[in-house]
Short mmCIF file of C-alpha atoms in Angstrom, two decimals:
data_model
loop_
_atom_site.label_atom_id
_atom_site.label_comp_id
_atom_site.label_asym_id
_atom_site.label_seq_id
_atom_site.Cartn_x
_atom_site.Cartn_y
_atom_site.Cartn_z
CA UNK A 1 -0.07 -0.11 0.03
CA UNK A 2 2.69 2.50 0.80
CA UNK A 3 4.44 1.99 -2.78
CA UNK A 4 1.22 2.42 -4.26
CA UNK A 5 0.34 5.54 -2.42
CA UNK A 6 4.25 6.74 -3.34
CA UNK A 7 3.47 6.34 -6.90
CA UNK A 8 0.25 8.07 -6.87
CA UNK A 9 2.15 11.16 -4.95
CA UNK A 10 4.99 11.06 -7.66
CA UNK A 11 2.70 11.02 -10.24
CA UNK A 12 0.79 13.99 -8.85
CA UNK A 13 4.06 16.01 -8.47
CA UNK A 14 4.77 15.04 -12.09
CA UNK A 15 1.96 17.08 -13.36
CA UNK A 16 -0.68 14.19 -13.74
CA UNK A 17 -4.04 13.78 -12.12
CA UNK A 18 -4.37 10.24 -11.04
CA UNK A 19 -7.18 10.47 -8.70
CA UNK A 20 -9.16 12.43 -11.24
CA UNK A 21 -8.56 9.84 -13.94
CA UNK A 22 -9.43 6.93 -11.54
CA UNK A 23 -12.67 8.87 -10.62
CA UNK A 24 -13.66 9.15 -14.30
CA UNK A 25 -13.10 5.24 -14.56
CA UNK A 26 -15.28 4.42 -11.73
CA UNK A 27 -17.71 6.77 -12.17
CA UNK A 28 -19.16 6.28 -15.80
CA UNK A 29 -20.05 9.07 -18.00
CA UNK A 30 -23.65 8.40 -17.49
CA UNK A 31 -23.27 8.63 -13.57
CA UNK A 32 -21.57 11.55 -13.80
CA UNK A 33 -24.07 13.36 -16.49
CA UNK A 34 -26.34 14.47 -13.97
CA UNK A 35 -23.88 16.87 -12.32
CA UNK A 36 -21.83 17.58 -15.54
CA UNK A 37 -18.79 16.25 -13.96
CA UNK A 38 -16.38 16.35 -17.50
CA UNK A 39 -12.69 16.77 -16.68
CA UNK A 40 -10.60 18.90 -18.88
CA UNK A 41 -7.28 17.63 -20.95
CA UNK A 42 -4.16 19.11 -19.21
CA UNK A 43 -3.04 20.66 -22.47
CA UNK A 44 -6.28 22.67 -22.80
CA UNK A 45 -5.88 23.81 -18.97
CA UNK A 46 -2.45 24.56 -19.64
CA UNK A 47 -3.57 26.91 -22.70
CA UNK A 48 -6.26 28.54 -20.87
CA UNK A 49 -4.27 29.39 -17.74
CA UNK A 50 -1.72 30.80 -20.39
CA UNK A 51 -4.29 33.09 -21.96
CA UNK A 52 -4.85 34.64 -18.33
CA UNK A 53 -1.08 34.83 -17.75
CA UNK A 54 -0.80 36.79 -20.98
CA UNK A 55 -3.23 39.22 -20.04
CA UNK A 56 -2.32 39.78 -16.32
CA UNK A 57 0.88 38.83 -14.85
CA UNK A 58 -0.36 38.04 -11.40
CA UNK A 59 -3.80 38.00 -10.46
CA UNK A 60 -4.63 38.53 -6.68
CA UNK A 61 -7.06 35.87 -6.55
CA UNK A 62 -8.05 32.83 -8.92
CA UNK A 63 -11.43 31.38 -8.85
CA UNK A 64 -12.45 28.00 -10.45
CA UNK A 65 -16.30 27.50 -10.25
CA UNK A 66 -16.51 23.81 -10.80
CA UNK A 67 -12.93 22.38 -9.74
CA UNK A 68 -13.34 18.78 -9.81
CA UNK A 69 -10.16 17.27 -8.86
CA UNK A 70 -8.56 20.64 -9.35
CA UNK A 71 -6.82 20.69 -12.60
CA UNK A 72 -7.21 24.36 -13.12
CA UNK A 73 -6.41 25.51 -9.85
CA UNK A 74 -3.31 23.38 -9.60
CA UNK A 75 -1.86 24.97 -12.73
CA UNK A 76 -3.02 28.25 -11.61
CA UNK A 77 -1.03 27.72 -8.54
CA UNK A 78 1.89 26.94 -10.30
CA UNK A 79 1.75 29.79 -12.85
CA UNK A 80 0.47 32.38 -9.99
CA UNK A 81 2.53 31.75 -7.02
CA UNK A 82 1.27 34.76 -5.09
CA UNK A 83 -2.50 34.52 -5.85
CA UNK A 84 -5.04 33.60 -3.34
CA UNK A 85 -7.19 30.38 -4.58
CA UNK A 86 -10.72 29.59 -4.47
CA UNK A 87 -12.06 26.53 -5.71
CA UNK A 88 -15.64 25.47 -5.64
CA UNK A 89 -16.79 21.93 -6.01
CA UNK A 90 -20.54 20.47 -5.16
CA UNK A 91 -19.31 16.97 -5.00
CA UNK A 92 -17.86 16.10 -1.62
CA UNK A 93 -15.73 13.00 -3.14
CA UNK A 94 -13.86 15.46 -5.85
CA UNK A 95 -13.58 17.84 -3.20
CA UNK A 96 -11.69 15.42 -1.20
CA UNK A 97 -9.49 14.56 -4.33
CA UNK A 98 -8.74 18.30 -4.88
CA UNK A 99 -7.75 18.83 -1.32
CA UNK A 100 -5.45 16.00 -1.76
CA UNK A 101 -3.86 17.29 -4.91
CA UNK A 102 -3.52 20.77 -3.14
CA UNK A 103 -1.64 19.08 -0.19
CA UNK A 104 0.45 17.14 -2.28
CA UNK A 105 1.45 19.90 -4.47
CA UNK A 106 1.96 22.59 -1.51
CA UNK A 107 -0.67 24.84 -2.24
CA UNK A 108 -3.06 23.92 0.36
CA UNK A 109 -2.55 26.75 2.53
CA UNK A 110 -3.33 29.18 -0.26
CA UNK A 111 -6.43 27.31 -1.11
CA UNK A 112 -10.15 28.00 0.20
CA UNK A 113 -12.30 25.07 -0.90
CA UNK A 114 -16.08 25.90 -1.02
CA UNK A 115 -18.17 22.49 -1.26
CA UNK A 116 -21.43 23.77 -2.61
CA UNK A 117 -23.41 25.44 -5.55
CA UNK A 118 -21.29 28.13 -7.12
CA UNK A 119 -24.21 29.99 -7.37
CA UNK A 120 -24.15 30.43 -3.49
CA UNK A 121 -20.74 31.59 -3.37
CA UNK A 122 -19.88 35.04 -1.99
CA UNK A 123 -16.37 36.79 -2.39
CA UNK A 124 -15.13 39.11 -0.03
CA UNK A 125 -13.44 42.29 -1.42
CA UNK A 126 -9.81 42.10 -2.40
CA UNK A 127 -7.28 44.35 -3.57
CA UNK A 128 -6.28 43.54 -7.13
CA UNK A 129 -7.60 41.61 -10.07
CA UNK A 130 -9.59 38.18 -9.64
CA UNK A 131 -9.39 35.71 -12.69
CA UNK A 132 -12.05 33.20 -13.12
CA UNK A 133 -11.21 29.85 -14.74
CA UNK A 134 -12.46 26.60 -15.54
CA UNK A 135 -15.06 24.45 -17.04
CA UNK A 136 -18.58 25.05 -15.86
CA UNK A 137 -20.61 21.96 -15.36
CA UNK A 138 -22.51 21.22 -18.64
CA UNK A 139 -26.15 19.99 -17.28
CA UNK A 140 -29.34 20.18 -19.44
CA UNK A 141 -32.06 22.13 -18.06
CA UNK A 142 -34.09 19.12 -17.51
CA UNK A 143 -31.90 18.68 -14.29
CA UNK A 144 -32.51 21.93 -13.01
CA UNK A 145 -35.14 22.53 -10.37
CA UNK A 146 -37.70 25.39 -10.80
CA UNK A 147 -36.12 27.48 -8.21
CA UNK A 148 -32.95 27.55 -9.83
CA UNK A 149 -34.59 28.45 -13.19
CA UNK A 150 -36.14 31.37 -11.69
CA UNK A 151 -32.72 32.60 -10.24
CA UNK A 152 -31.45 32.58 -13.97
CA UNK A 153 -34.71 34.57 -15.15
CA UNK A 154 -34.18 37.03 -12.29
CA UNK A 155 -30.26 37.41 -12.77
CA UNK A 156 -30.87 37.79 -16.47
CA UNK A 157 -33.36 40.37 -15.97
CA UNK A 158 -31.03 42.20 -13.56
CA UNK A 159 -28.57 42.81 -16.37
CA UNK A 160 -31.13 43.45 -19.05
CA UNK A 161 -31.25 40.33 -20.80
CA UNK A 162 -34.23 37.69 -21.29
CA UNK A 163 -33.04 34.37 -20.52
CA UNK A 164 -34.56 31.05 -21.74
CA UNK A 165 -35.82 28.32 -19.15
CA UNK A 166 -34.12 25.71 -21.66
CA UNK A 167 -30.44 27.25 -20.81
CA UNK A 168 -28.15 24.78 -19.13
CA UNK A 169 -26.45 24.95 -15.78
CA UNK A 170 -23.02 26.15 -17.41
CA UNK A 171 -24.71 29.30 -18.99
CA UNK A 172 -25.77 29.87 -15.15
CA UNK A 173 -22.30 29.78 -14.20
CA UNK A 174 -21.37 32.61 -16.53
CA UNK A 175 -24.27 34.82 -15.12
CA UNK A 176 -22.92 34.42 -11.60
CA UNK A 177 -19.39 35.15 -12.76
CA UNK A 178 -20.71 38.41 -13.94
CA UNK A 179 -22.58 39.22 -10.49
CA UNK A 180 -19.37 38.33 -8.65
CA UNK A 181 -16.49 39.81 -10.95
CA UNK A 182 -15.73 43.70 -10.84
CA UNK A 183 -14.73 45.85 -13.75
CA UNK A 184 -11.20 44.78 -14.82
CA UNK A 185 -11.44 41.20 -13.65
CA UNK A 186 -10.85 38.75 -16.48
CA UNK A 187 -11.75 35.11 -17.18
CA UNK A 188 -11.80 32.01 -19.57
CA UNK A 189 -14.05 29.37 -19.58
CA UNK A 190 -14.63 26.40 -21.69
CA UNK A 191 -18.03 25.15 -22.73
CA UNK A 192 -20.27 23.44 -25.32
CA UNK A 193 -19.95 25.29 -28.63
CA UNK A 194 -23.62 24.79 -29.26
CA UNK A 195 -24.06 28.32 -26.83
CA UNK A 196 -22.71 30.18 -30.08
CA UNK A 197 -25.55 29.29 -32.42
CA UNK A 198 -28.45 27.79 -30.43
CA UNK A 199 -31.69 29.95 -29.16
CA UNK A 200 -31.07 29.31 -25.68
CA UNK A 201 -27.45 30.67 -25.99
CA UNK A 202 -28.92 33.87 -26.97
CA UNK A 203 -28.75 35.03 -23.27
CA UNK A 204 -25.04 34.10 -23.19
CA UNK A 205 -24.18 35.82 -26.16
CA UNK A 206 -25.86 38.94 -25.07
CA UNK A 207 -24.02 38.60 -21.52
CA UNK A 208 -20.60 37.96 -23.27
CA UNK A 209 -20.98 41.24 -25.68
CA UNK A 210 -22.22 43.26 -22.66
CA UNK A 211 -21.22 43.00 -18.76
CA UNK A 212 -18.87 40.09 -19.18
CA UNK A 213 -16.79 41.78 -21.50
CA UNK A 214 -16.14 39.25 -24.15
CA UNK A 215 -12.52 39.41 -25.55
CA UNK A 216 -11.88 36.23 -27.46
CA UNK A 217 -13.62 33.03 -28.44
CA UNK A 218 -11.55 29.84 -29.33
CA UNK A 219 -13.59 27.19 -30.89
CA UNK A 220 -12.43 23.87 -31.11
CA UNK A 221 -13.29 21.16 -33.68
CA UNK A 222 -15.24 17.85 -32.50
CA UNK A 223 -11.80 16.07 -33.38
CA UNK A 224 -10.21 17.93 -30.33
CA UNK A 225 -12.03 16.05 -28.03
CA UNK A 226 -12.15 18.99 -25.36
CA UNK A 227 -14.74 16.82 -23.58
CA UNK A 228 -13.53 13.41 -23.78
CA UNK A 229 -17.10 11.84 -22.37
CA UNK A 230 -19.15 14.18 -25.17
CA UNK A 231 -19.34 13.95 -28.95
CA UNK A 232 -19.42 17.72 -29.25
CA UNK A 233 -17.42 20.73 -30.04
CA UNK A 234 -16.30 23.16 -27.69
CA UNK A 235 -15.64 27.04 -27.18
CA UNK A 236 -13.21 28.65 -24.99
CA UNK A 237 -14.58 32.20 -23.98
CA UNK A 238 -12.12 34.84 -22.79
CA UNK A 239 -13.33 37.93 -21.04
CA UNK A 240 -12.41 41.11 -19.06
CA UNK A 241 -15.55 42.35 -17.39
CA UNK A 242 -16.76 45.60 -17.70
CA UNK A 243 -15.09 46.29 -21.00
CA UNK A 244 -16.52 46.58 -24.56
CA UNK A 245 -13.37 46.81 -27.07
CA UNK A 246 -14.90 47.30 -30.45
CA UNK A 247 -13.45 44.16 -31.84
CA UNK A 248 -13.23 40.68 -30.43
CA UNK A 249 -10.58 37.87 -31.52
CA UNK A 250 -12.05 34.81 -33.05
CA UNK A 251 -9.80 31.42 -33.56
CA UNK A 252 -10.71 27.88 -34.63
CA UNK A 253 -8.61 25.05 -33.92
CA UNK A 254 -8.66 21.81 -35.47
CA UNK A 255 -7.11 19.82 -32.81
CA UNK A 256 -6.58 20.83 -29.03
CA UNK A 257 -2.42 20.81 -29.97
CA UNK A 258 -3.31 23.92 -32.13
CA UNK A 259 -4.36 25.86 -29.16
CA UNK A 260 -0.60 25.45 -27.80
CA UNK A 261 0.85 26.93 -30.90
CA UNK A 262 0.68 30.74 -31.95
CA UNK A 263 -2.00 31.15 -34.48
CA UNK A 264 -3.62 34.15 -36.47
CA UNK A 265 -6.69 35.31 -35.01
CA UNK A 266 -9.80 36.95 -36.85
CA UNK A 267 -10.78 40.63 -35.47
CA UNK A 268 -14.56 40.50 -35.68
CA UNK A 269 -16.47 43.99 -34.80
CA UNK A 270 -18.62 43.64 -31.72
CA UNK A 271 -21.52 45.28 -33.54
CA UNK A 272 -21.25 42.21 -36.30
CA UNK A 273 -21.38 39.67 -33.59
CA UNK A 274 -24.42 41.56 -32.05
CA UNK A 275 -26.23 41.27 -35.36
CA UNK A 276 -25.64 37.69 -36.03
CA UNK A 277 -27.73 34.80 -34.43
CA UNK A 278 -25.27 32.20 -35.02
CA UNK A 279 -21.42 33.01 -34.56
CA UNK A 280 -19.76 29.76 -35.72
CA UNK A 281 -19.75 30.71 -39.40
CA UNK A 282 -18.05 34.23 -38.18
CA UNK A 283 -15.32 32.04 -36.46
CA UNK A 284 -14.71 29.91 -39.14
CA UNK A 285 -14.11 32.82 -41.41
CA UNK A 286 -17.23 33.24 -43.26
CA UNK A 287 -16.21 30.90 -45.97
CA UNK A 288 -18.91 29.28 -48.06
CA UNK A 289 -19.51 25.75 -47.28
CA UNK A 290 -17.88 24.30 -50.68
CA UNK A 291 -14.58 26.12 -49.81
CA UNK A 292 -14.78 24.93 -46.06
CA UNK A 293 -15.37 21.32 -47.19
CA UNK A 294 -12.42 21.10 -49.64
CA UNK A 295 -9.67 23.27 -47.97
CA UNK A 296 -10.09 22.10 -44.35
CA UNK A 297 -11.70 18.89 -44.38
CA UNK A 298 -14.22 20.14 -41.58
CA UNK A 299 -16.17 17.70 -39.71
CA UNK A 300 -20.26 18.30 -39.93
CA UNK A 301 -20.34 19.54 -36.06
CA UNK A 302 -18.04 22.38 -37.00
CA UNK A 303 -20.78 23.67 -39.62
CA UNK A 304 -24.04 22.28 -38.43
CA UNK A 305 -25.55 21.19 -35.10
CA UNK A 306 -26.36 17.34 -35.48
CA UNK A 307 -29.09 16.03 -33.26
CA UNK A 308 -30.39 12.26 -33.13
CA UNK A 309 -33.22 11.60 -30.64
CA UNK A 310 -34.43 8.39 -29.43
CA UNK A 311 -38.05 9.23 -30.46
CA UNK A 312 -38.80 10.91 -33.59
CA UNK A 313 -41.92 9.89 -34.67
CA UNK A 314 -40.51 7.96 -37.90
CA UNK A 315 -40.86 4.50 -36.61
CA UNK A 316 -39.99 2.94 -40.19
CA UNK A 317 -36.57 4.65 -39.67
CA UNK A 318 -33.66 3.49 -37.76
CA UNK A 319 -30.03 3.52 -37.50
CA UNK A 320 -28.35 0.23 -38.70
CA UNK A 321 -25.98 -1.37 -36.51
CA UNK A 322 -23.71 -4.55 -36.74
CA UNK A 323 -26.57 -6.83 -36.79
CA UNK A 324 -27.83 -5.17 -39.91
CA UNK A 325 -24.38 -6.02 -41.84
CA UNK A 326 -26.56 -8.68 -43.87
CA UNK A 327 -29.26 -6.43 -44.97
CA UNK A 328 -29.04 -5.68 -48.85
CA UNK A 329 -27.55 -2.38 -49.53
CA UNK A 330 -30.71 -1.30 -51.58
CA UNK A 331 -32.54 -1.05 -48.24
CA UNK A 332 -29.90 1.27 -46.39
CA UNK A 333 -29.62 5.11 -46.83
CA UNK A 334 -26.81 7.41 -45.66
CA UNK A 335 -27.46 9.43 -42.68
CA UNK A 336 -25.90 11.93 -40.54
CA UNK A 337 -25.43 10.36 -37.18
CA UNK A 338 -22.54 12.05 -35.25
CA UNK A 339 -21.08 15.52 -35.12
CA UNK A 340 -17.83 14.08 -35.66
CA UNK A 341 -18.42 12.56 -38.92
CA UNK A 342 -15.90 13.82 -41.84
CA UNK A 343 -17.63 16.25 -44.70
CA UNK A 344 -16.76 14.17 -47.80
#
């Protein structure tokens, strides 16, 4: 047992997250779905903390609203050795893993760990800038109780925004951040890219262009696997609260490795984003579908939202699986079933 503990300790010190990895193996994606517990790959964590570092040399405080085992807060502790650290985690078991990682890495005394709902967090005044960073939990509106749905409506209305009751938990975390933050505070959140285009994401887009002070959006193709348990595209939203620069920087990455390399960005007028109902085409460069397909080998999830429900009403239609291998081809028709499928 002592040897096993030492191996785990050495792995943590070496930059790995063996506790978080074991947690994700023991609790299946289906078991973690009600709480939105999806752990972010380390290279994406590094890229996001790097954005904060590039914009502000030393924030006085770093806040992770959905900390899990502490991947973001651990990286922030390394990059910002003088910052106060605040981690929020709803799951007590994940909070124990975070505490173990913090103590092993030596930043336990700097850490304030709040075990509860981020929407209930209060932050005392602090001299200096607060940086918000993390992966807000992605929970569909079906799993949110009525009282919490009312919280979003009231909070959004206080900011002059009409929010849909179909908005997921992750969108609520953005609004809570807008309430907690002061002018000049900055942040970097990764979330589902569907918010860039769908109707219920309109409230987040308005918040991003308004009080949240959107500065940059980095979209990731489905192939980047930002969310290992979910077949979807992702977007990294970078912001500085209370600012309204005339242009925002937009960037699209084909793989998560591209986030680590310098790359050109597109400067798009804030007014253009405000007038657009779908932001993905602007991020991709506004090219025609034909050009995008032939030049970049896009996947369908980069260009369209792909949904396949269990109940469609078309009872004569099904998705063929391995057991349909012997069916004659004349009975089979091509179909789009996943957002990751290549555009041919």
